[in-house]
Structure formats: C-alpha cells, structure tokens
Amino acid sequence: MKKQWLTIGILCIGILILGGACFFLLKSDDSEKSDVESGNYQILDEITEDDVASVVVSNASGGYEADWNDDSVIIKDCDNIAIDNSAVKKIQNAVKGITAEKKVTDGKGRLNEFGLEDDPVEVTVTGKGEKESLMIGDEVPGQDSSQWYVLWKEEVYIVSDSNVEAFQYGVKDLVSKQITPDRDESDDSFRVTLADIQGAGMDEIQIRHQGSEELAGYQVDSYQLTAPINYPASASVSEDILPMFFGLKAQEVAVLHPTAEDRAQVGLDQPYRQVEIEYQTKDSEKNKISILVSNIDGAGNLYVENGSDVIYKCRPQDISWLNITVDTVISHTILIPDVTSLKTLTVTQGDGSSYQIQLQNMGADNGKVLYDGKELDVDSFRNFYYGLISVEADEVILENLPDTSGMNKIAEIQFAYMDESKKSNTITYYSESARKAYAVLDGNERGFRLSETQLDTVLGNLQKLINGEEIKARY
C-alpha cells in the first residue's frame, strides 16, 4: 500500500512540475507577444526620394557609398564600371521609406538580444540638410518569410526582407553582371564584321564578313574563314554561332579592380580563350568586344574579363562557344560556284560515261542549258544544280589526306567558268567504305567524308535531267 501511495505521490509531483513548465512557457510566450505592437510605422520618413544626396552602408559584405547627381547614381570605387540598374532601383525604393508592421515596445533596453549592438548593418541617408540613420540586426527567428530587427530613432521594429535587402549589398552586388552587350534583334543593320578566337590547344579561328544579299525578303550574310585557312564559313555562322557571343551574363562579380595576382589566381594571366568581336549597328557605328576566359577550375567555374576592371565568375554552360573548333565553323559544303559564272559542267561516272552540260546566259531571261546539242529544261537544271551544290560532308579534312590509290572512283565533276582566266574546279568522289564516300577537291587541296547516298541522289537526278524528266525543287 505504501508503494502505491509512493507511486501516486511521484506522479503528482511530475504533473505539478510539467504543469509549472507549461505555465512558464505559456507565460514566456505571452510575455514575448506582449512586447510586440502591431501598427503601420514609417521609417526614413524625413527624406524623400527627390531629396536624397547619398546613401552610405556599412555591413559584413563591405557595404557601399552611393551618391546621387541629378538623375544618375555614382557608386564609389566603380568609375567606368557598369552598374546593375535593378540593384540601384532597390536602393531607391528603400530610401523612399520603409514600412514596418510591428514594433518591439521594450526593445531599446535590450538591443543586444536583437543583434543591434555587435556589428549591426549601419545605414546613413543624407538629403538636403537632413540626415537619417538606422541599424539592421539579426533575422527574426521562426518566421515563414525573412524579417529583420531594425533600430530607428531608438525604437526597435520588425521589417520584412524586401524593405531592407538593398542595405545588405556590398559594392560587388551593385555591379552589372552583363559581360557582353545584348544583340538588338530589331536592328536590321546589325552585323558582325570580324570574330577572332585564340587560345590554348587550338588553331586561331578568324571569321570575316564576306558579303550580304537579300533572299526571300531577308538579308543574308556570308562569312569567310581567314584563319587557319582561307575557306568559306558555314552558313550557320551568321544565325547560330556569332550571336552566341552576345548577351553573356555572369553568375556573380568575383573581383573588382583585380591585380596581376588576382588574374593569375583564376587563370587569366594565361587565358584559355581570347576573343575579339567587331560589329556595327545603326548608322554604321563600329563597336568591339574583347574578352578573356579562363579554363574551368576544380570547382567547375571559369572566370571572364571584358576590359572593365572586373573579373566575373561564370558556369561553363553559360559560354556555349568555349570549345569552338574549325570544324564547327567551316563550311561542310564541298563547292558552291554561282551557276551564272559557269560555262560547262562535266560529270564523268565511275564506268567512264561522261556528260558535258553547256550553259548560256544563265543570269538572263534567255538562259539556256544544252546537252549533246539538245536543249534541257532550265528549271529542272536549276533544281539539279541546287541538289549538287547542297551536298554536305560529315567531315572536312584539311591535312593528312587519305591515299586514294586503292579506292574505286564513283564520279568526277568539273566546273569550267565563263571567265577563262579562272582555273576550273574538279571534285572527285571515291568509295571509301560501306556507304561512305570520300571526295577530293582539285587533286589534294582538301578532302571530305560524306554519305554515299547523297551522291546517288545527284547522279540519279543527272539521268533524269538528260532524259528530259522533270526534277522538282527540294526547298
């Protein structure tokens, strides 16, 4: 019986202790709530946006000093460096006035509890004869969204993050992350005139604007590789490759006013890629982009300079042209002479049969196509010829060309020009492997690997043309 009473006594004591703890917890919670007063409190209400002369911020990120000069904002230590307008706008919005929905009524007696004594964020806003200051302390715990304790005029307020985010910035947060300018898609006169890419483990690639023509209502630009060889660039250069150099944005600003040591630390003393882009815009204004790119570091980042006294940090996927090669930009079309420049086109097949097509006045309304004294349909010839010059190689071979002595010749096509001072071009096709052809331009100048199916189509259309059958356009 004594044991039962002892057990009951212990249980009662436990209940009393638990109840007491709950009481004090509840009292503590009630006490904390009683310290907070809801309302609509305006902070920084004595200086309007139009009066602001400067904003000086000291924080763990290094802070910043922003000075207003008429409608422009000057960030100290950012001369000749592009500023992030959206970040500056957040400063302006904060200066307009901060609204707090809560005030800690007994806060000024216990500032250390809110992080407002040891290294708080300090903000000073100066206007025309007025100066206001505030401090930002710790983040308010246990909230669904970020809120901060703010001290203003010796009162502690609770302010949402969006109101004071701009006061957490350092100078680097105010610098634009735009590395290269955006391309103005509405500017019909926009044109890249030169792209030069150099770097470790690659041949220098130089692409120059060759000419423009209007096709189907669109202005089409053509480009020529001038390094490492003089050769037409791919038709995709204009629309797919050169635009990639514009609109490059960094993940973050890594270093402001870098020293030689800073550059060496991120690999920009010996850049992985060095790029120069020359382009023109409206009114033939000429512009240049010059950028240096490091190799990818152990953390998967790379670093970029654009001559603005800033080092930017990027991700490899942000720079799609990083590992561009000659094969990326070279034309894979084997030869594309203008049909109006031709005098004859001669096709000799592997069995020895030969067909010479004569061309007359192809640039005029009275143009003629003749074979063996017989006039062929001009439209069908044009469609045949379009198919011939559209044959594209899978690979362009510039050196160490394969030995063709053991290969079977499939066909040879010779282009002779109206201008007899111009040397004829000859393409010879061989069967290299199963359904793969190898083509040689003008002896051993350069070679091409391609699908034999493309050549089958060309030779099939040739027979249709000779036989007077209609050849329909592929485009």
PDB file of C-alpha atoms in Angstrom, residues 10-136:
ATOM      1  CA  ILE A  10       5.668  10.720  -7.608  1.00  0.00           C
ATOM      2  CA  LEU A  11       3.081  11.015 -10.375  1.00  0.00           C
ATOM      3  CA  CYS A  12       1.522  14.046  -8.742  1.00  0.00           C
ATOM      4  CA  ILE A  13       4.874  15.750  -8.342  1.00  0.00           C
ATOM      5  CA  GLY A  14       5.605  15.049 -12.011  1.00  0.00           C
ATOM      6  CA  ILE A  15       2.276  16.517 -13.046  1.00  0.00           C
ATOM      7  CA  LEU A  16       2.921  19.627 -10.949  1.00  0.00           C
ATOM      8  CA  ILE A  17       6.388  20.069 -12.484  1.00  0.00           C
ATOM      9  CA  LEU A  18       5.044  19.565 -16.023  1.00  0.00           C
ATOM     10  CA  GLY A  19       2.188  21.950 -15.406  1.00  0.00           C
ATOM     11  CA  GLY A  20       4.554  24.530 -13.986  1.00  0.00           C
ATOM     12  CA  ALA A  21       6.819  24.255 -17.013  1.00  0.00           C
ATOM     13  CA  CYS A  22       3.862  24.646 -19.371  1.00  0.00           C
ATOM     14  CA  PHE A  23       2.689  27.644 -17.363  1.00  0.00           C
ATOM     15  CA  PHE A  24       6.038  29.379 -17.548  1.00  0.00           C
ATOM     16  CA  LEU A  25       6.388  28.542 -21.266  1.00  0.00           C
ATOM     17  CA  LEU A  26       2.983  29.969 -21.962  1.00  0.00           C
ATOM     18  CA  LYS A  27       3.735  32.992 -19.801  1.00  0.00           C
ATOM     19  CA  SER A  28       7.018  33.446 -21.590  1.00  0.00           C
ATOM     20  CA  ASP A  29       5.254  33.282 -24.969  1.00  0.00           C
ATOM     21  CA  ASP A  30       2.603  35.685 -23.788  1.00  0.00           C
ATOM     22  CA  SER A  31       5.283  37.967 -22.445  1.00  0.00           C
ATOM     23  CA  GLU A  32       7.154  37.930 -25.763  1.00  0.00           C
ATOM     24  CA  LYS A  33       3.966  38.662 -27.651  1.00  0.00           C
ATOM     25  CA  SER A  34       3.119  41.466 -25.324  1.00  0.00           C
ATOM     26  CA  ASP A  35       6.436  43.134 -26.237  1.00  0.00           C
ATOM     27  CA  VAL A  36       5.374  43.429 -29.899  1.00  0.00           C
ATOM     28  CA  GLU A  37       2.914  46.056 -31.005  1.00  0.00           C
ATOM     29  CA  SER A  38       1.305  45.917 -34.449  1.00  0.00           C
ATOM     30  CA  GLY A  39       0.810  49.032 -36.499  1.00  0.00           C
ATOM     31  CA  ASN A  40       1.877  50.950 -39.595  1.00  0.00           C
ATOM     32  CA  TYR A  41       5.239  52.532 -38.849  1.00  0.00           C
ATOM     33  CA  GLN A  42       7.130  54.622 -41.399  1.00  0.00           C
ATOM     34  CA  ILE A  43      10.931  54.513 -41.191  1.00  0.00           C
ATOM     35  CA  LEU A  44      13.167  57.017 -43.058  1.00  0.00           C
ATOM     36  CA  ASP A  45      10.199  59.319 -43.446  1.00  0.00           C
ATOM     37  CA  GLU A  46      12.005  62.660 -43.306  1.00  0.00           C
ATOM     38  CA  ILE A  47      13.898  62.383 -46.613  1.00  0.00           C
ATOM     39  CA  THR A  48      12.030  61.951 -49.880  1.00  0.00           C
ATOM     40  CA  GLU A  49      13.421  60.164 -52.926  1.00  0.00           C
ATOM     41  CA  ASP A  50      13.952  63.538 -54.651  1.00  0.00           C
ATOM     42  CA  ASP A  51      15.998  64.870 -51.709  1.00  0.00           C
ATOM     43  CA  VAL A  52      18.484  62.010 -51.452  1.00  0.00           C
ATOM     44  CA  ALA A  53      22.132  63.056 -51.819  1.00  0.00           C
ATOM     45  CA  SER A  54      23.855  59.893 -50.631  1.00  0.00           C
ATOM     46  CA  VAL A  55      23.390  56.500 -49.022  1.00  0.00           C
ATOM     47  CA  VAL A  56      26.280  55.062 -47.014  1.00  0.00           C
ATOM     48  CA  VAL A  57      26.053  51.443 -45.845  1.00  0.00           C
ATOM     49  CA  SER A  58      28.434  49.512 -43.603  1.00  0.00           C
ATOM     50  CA  ASN A  59      27.859  45.755 -43.397  1.00  0.00           C
ATOM     51  CA  ALA A  60      29.556  42.365 -43.430  1.00  0.00           C
ATOM     52  CA  SER A  61      29.674  42.446 -47.263  1.00  0.00           C
ATOM     53  CA  GLY A  62      31.781  45.601 -47.202  1.00  0.00           C
ATOM     54  CA  GLY A  63      28.902  47.990 -47.740  1.00  0.00           C
ATOM     55  CA  TYR A  64      28.889  50.798 -50.301  1.00  0.00           C
ATOM     56  CA  GLU A  65      28.515  54.506 -50.848  1.00  0.00           C
ATOM     57  CA  ALA A  66      26.010  55.743 -53.426  1.00  0.00           C
ATOM     58  CA  ASP A  67      25.906  59.410 -54.401  1.00  0.00           C
ATOM     59  CA  TRP A  68      23.102  60.994 -56.391  1.00  0.00           C
ATOM     60  CA  ASN A  69      23.967  63.516 -59.084  1.00  0.00           C
ATOM     61  CA  ASP A  70      20.746  64.759 -60.684  1.00  0.00           C
ATOM     62  CA  ASP A  71      19.166  61.609 -62.127  1.00  0.00           C
ATOM     63  CA  SER A  72      22.317  59.496 -62.091  1.00  0.00           C
ATOM     64  CA  VAL A  73      23.810  57.425 -59.297  1.00  0.00           C
ATOM     65  CA  ILE A  74      27.557  57.171 -58.721  1.00  0.00           C
ATOM     66  CA  ILE A  75      28.846  54.208 -56.739  1.00  0.00           C
ATOM     67  CA  LYS A  76      32.163  54.878 -55.037  1.00  0.00           C
ATOM     68  CA  ASP A  77      35.070  52.794 -56.442  1.00  0.00           C
ATOM     69  CA  CYS A  78      33.060  51.911 -59.568  1.00  0.00           C
ATOM     70  CA  ASP A  79      34.342  54.502 -62.039  1.00  0.00           C
ATOM     71  CA  ASN A  80      33.936  53.268 -65.637  1.00  0.00           C
ATOM     72  CA  ILE A  81      32.246  50.087 -64.385  1.00  0.00           C
ATOM     73  CA  ALA A  82      28.687  49.273 -65.478  1.00  0.00           C
ATOM     74  CA  ILE A  83      26.202  49.320 -62.588  1.00  0.00           C
ATOM     75  CA  ASP A  84      23.268  46.961 -62.106  1.00  0.00           C
ATOM     76  CA  ASN A  85      20.277  49.261 -62.541  1.00  0.00           C
ATOM     77  CA  SER A  86      17.900  46.832 -60.832  1.00  0.00           C
ATOM     78  CA  ALA A  87      20.077  46.820 -57.675  1.00  0.00           C
ATOM     79  CA  VAL A  88      20.226  50.633 -57.661  1.00  0.00           C
ATOM     80  CA  LYS A  89      16.443  50.702 -58.041  1.00  0.00           C
ATOM     81  CA  LYS A  90      16.124  48.619 -54.870  1.00  0.00           C
ATOM     82  CA  ILE A  91      18.210  51.194 -53.004  1.00  0.00           C
ATOM     83  CA  GLN A  92      15.970  53.958 -54.323  1.00  0.00           C
ATOM     84  CA  ASN A  93      12.854  52.066 -53.295  1.00  0.00           C
ATOM     85  CA  ALA A  94      14.247  51.523 -49.790  1.00  0.00           C
ATOM     86  CA  VAL A  95      15.105  55.209 -49.455  1.00  0.00           C
ATOM     87  CA  LYS A  96      11.536  56.184 -50.374  1.00  0.00           C
ATOM     88  CA  GLY A  97      10.533  54.913 -46.965  1.00  0.00           C
ATOM     89  CA  ILE A  98      10.324  51.612 -45.132  1.00  0.00           C
ATOM     90  CA  THR A  99       7.087  50.343 -43.685  1.00  0.00           C
ATOM     91  CA  ALA A 100       7.239  48.233 -40.520  1.00  0.00           C
ATOM     92  CA  GLU A 101       4.145  46.376 -39.333  1.00  0.00           C
ATOM     93  CA  LYS A 102       5.487  45.648 -35.830  1.00  0.00           C
ATOM     94  CA  LYS A 103       7.387  47.471 -33.115  1.00  0.00           C
ATOM     95  CA  VAL A 104       9.119  45.876 -30.134  1.00  0.00           C
ATOM     96  CA  THR A 105       7.805  48.124 -27.367  1.00  0.00           C
ATOM     97  CA  ASP A 106      10.566  47.450 -24.844  1.00  0.00           C
ATOM     98  CA  GLY A 107      13.299  46.852 -27.438  1.00  0.00           C
ATOM     99  CA  LYS A 108      15.661  49.765 -26.749  1.00  0.00           C
ATOM    100  CA  GLY A 109      16.551  48.352 -23.359  1.00  0.00           C
ATOM    101  CA  ARG A 110      17.820  45.045 -24.758  1.00  0.00           C
ATOM    102  CA  LEU A 111      19.420  45.812 -28.125  1.00  0.00           C
ATOM    103  CA  ASN A 112      21.948  43.012 -27.720  1.00  0.00           C
ATOM    104  CA  GLU A 113      19.109  40.469 -27.961  1.00  0.00           C
ATOM    105  CA  PHE A 114      18.322  41.668 -31.490  1.00  0.00           C
ATOM    106  CA  GLY A 115      21.887  41.856 -32.833  1.00  0.00           C
ATOM    107  CA  LEU A 116      21.794  45.644 -32.717  1.00  0.00           C
ATOM    108  CA  GLU A 117      24.895  46.182 -30.619  1.00  0.00           C
ATOM    109  CA  ASP A 118      27.607  43.940 -32.067  1.00  0.00           C
ATOM    110  CA  ASP A 119      28.400  44.699 -35.727  1.00  0.00           C
ATOM    111  CA  PRO A 120      24.934  45.568 -36.998  1.00  0.00           C
ATOM    112  CA  VAL A 121      24.342  46.884 -40.509  1.00  0.00           C
ATOM    113  CA  GLU A 122      24.612  50.668 -40.368  1.00  0.00           C
ATOM    114  CA  VAL A 123      22.790  52.851 -42.886  1.00  0.00           C
ATOM    115  CA  THR A 124      23.066  56.641 -43.216  1.00  0.00           C
ATOM    116  CA  VAL A 125      20.884  58.509 -45.707  1.00  0.00           C
ATOM    117  CA  THR A 126      21.716  62.163 -46.380  1.00  0.00           C
ATOM    118  CA  GLY A 127      19.302  64.594 -48.005  1.00  0.00           C
ATOM    119  CA  LYS A 128      19.158  68.342 -48.447  1.00  0.00           C
ATOM    120  CA  GLY A 129      20.138  69.396 -44.951  1.00  0.00           C
ATOM    121  CA  GLU A 130      18.745  66.224 -43.418  1.00  0.00           C
ATOM    122  CA  LYS A 131      20.413  63.036 -42.280  1.00  0.00           C
ATOM    123  CA  GLU A 132      18.776  59.830 -41.080  1.00  0.00           C
ATOM    124  CA  SER A 133      20.345  56.644 -39.759  1.00  0.00           C
ATOM    125  CA  LEU A 134      19.179  53.162 -38.967  1.00  0.00           C
ATOM    126  CA  MET A 135      20.706  49.851 -37.978  1.00  0.00           C
ATOM    127  CA  ILE A 136      19.751  46.330 -39.024  1.00  0.00           C
TER     128      ILE A 136
END
